[in-house]
């Protein structure tokens, strides 16, 4: 039988879920209708995590600026330096920079004012100078600096010197929980590899895997109803999940699985009704993730969501060797995927309501390791993309690319961040609806920094 509308499909889907799940979902269904057409109030954040520690030095390069010219970059980068003639020029006021030659789509977004560069971002406890870092006062330095796992956790929690059980993305979602009072689906969706970023006090993510290639279209999620040729098995599983055996841990696990199955049943069918026509590049894992994000966004009204957060992971950027070849491919895929996603938000009429931003656990040393690689470092550059971005310019302070210079923690070009993750996240959070008064509950050390809003979002 053909599905005549999304709402009819949602009605039929909700009838097919388990009794307890259906009761909780249907209780909110009437409330959802009140928000179904509130398109103007919708907002979404999309995090693209560049796993492994992306080398920003070959992504955004000074060509001719008031502070330095291309020769300063060449001297520090040595054999890793890109040719000036290959760079894609962008202006920041009267300063000229170059983007990596594989990023022509992001260059186009920047030049049209829909993308901005956030310079030299990283984990910071408090603003710190080269002299303070070299004083060996560990209390003012993030713990386990240069460690993949530790710095990844700290990026996702915005807590650089402690242990956290929740991430700043989920804490942001917790703060705007009232905006999603009619939700029948989690406000955070993980496309790949989300860790602490997605886990909050009240907010937990749904995992929405992309198709194997972006050309495959809408995503399908595994459900108990999808057990083929074994309806009795599916029915038996449902009975086991609803059986009260008196063991709290088992019951909690059953509850998680039941909720996941109910969410999957709901979303899978809705995604099949998505009518997006934007073409995403094939054989591009990030593009497949972002196409899935776009499809989920296209049914946000039916899901009762006016605020959504998405997490995509893409890599690997841990380029101790073969950096030029690796970055050429990865940055090209990043650029093409982001451009297609932005086009999809335009098609849906929500480009102003969606902000995409990059993240990575740390940057890499300016000075090469060997001839074609770099080591773990600290600060790096990031892109923010969206119709609401005050684009075509740089935010933050671009560092001096001089080995042993004022911005180098040592003599290898381990650049000390001049913008904290907390400031980056706080700017995004305030645009998303978190009040300035509530920022400390999301970013505990935000008071250590002079500004909690960097101004890249209108």
PDB file of C-alpha atoms in Angstrom, residues 32 36 58 72 94 116 157 163 236 250 256 266 288 301 303 308 376 403 418 451:
ATOM      1  CA  UNK A  32       3.706  17.670  18.218  1.00  0.00           C
ATOM      2  CA  UNK A  36       4.693  20.820  13.046  1.00  0.00           C
ATOM      3  CA  UNK A  58      48.109  23.541   5.211  1.00  0.00           C
ATOM      4  CA  UNK A  72      57.240  32.903   7.049  1.00  0.00           C
ATOM      5  CA  UNK A  94      43.011  43.750   3.460  1.00  0.00           C
ATOM      6  CA  UNK A 116      34.026  31.917   8.141  1.00  0.00           C
ATOM      7  CA  UNK A 157      33.333  17.974  27.047  1.00  0.00           C
ATOM      8  CA  UNK A 163      36.826  14.145  34.129  1.00  0.00           C
ATOM      9  CA  UNK A 236       9.502 -13.340  20.920  1.00  0.00           C
ATOM     10  CA  UNK A 250      18.442  -6.020  32.789  1.00  0.00           C
ATOM     11  CA  UNK A 256      17.114   1.201  26.111  1.00  0.00           C
ATOM     12  CA  UNK A 266       9.467   5.786  13.474  1.00  0.00           C
ATOM     13  CA  UNK A 288      26.803  10.053   3.124  1.00  0.00           C
ATOM     14  CA  UNK A 301       8.398  18.705  12.166  1.00  0.00           C
ATOM     15  CA  UNK A 303       9.496  14.255  14.859  1.00  0.00           C
ATOM     16  CA  UNK A 308      18.512  19.382  16.715  1.00  0.00           C
ATOM     17  CA  UNK A 376      50.585  16.193  17.559  1.00  0.00           C
ATOM     18  CA  UNK A 403      59.388  28.434  15.093  1.00  0.00           C
ATOM     19  CA  UNK A 418      44.364  32.077  21.275  1.00  0.00           C
ATOM     20  CA  UNK A 451      34.455  37.055  25.537  1.00  0.00           C
TER      21      UNK A 451
END
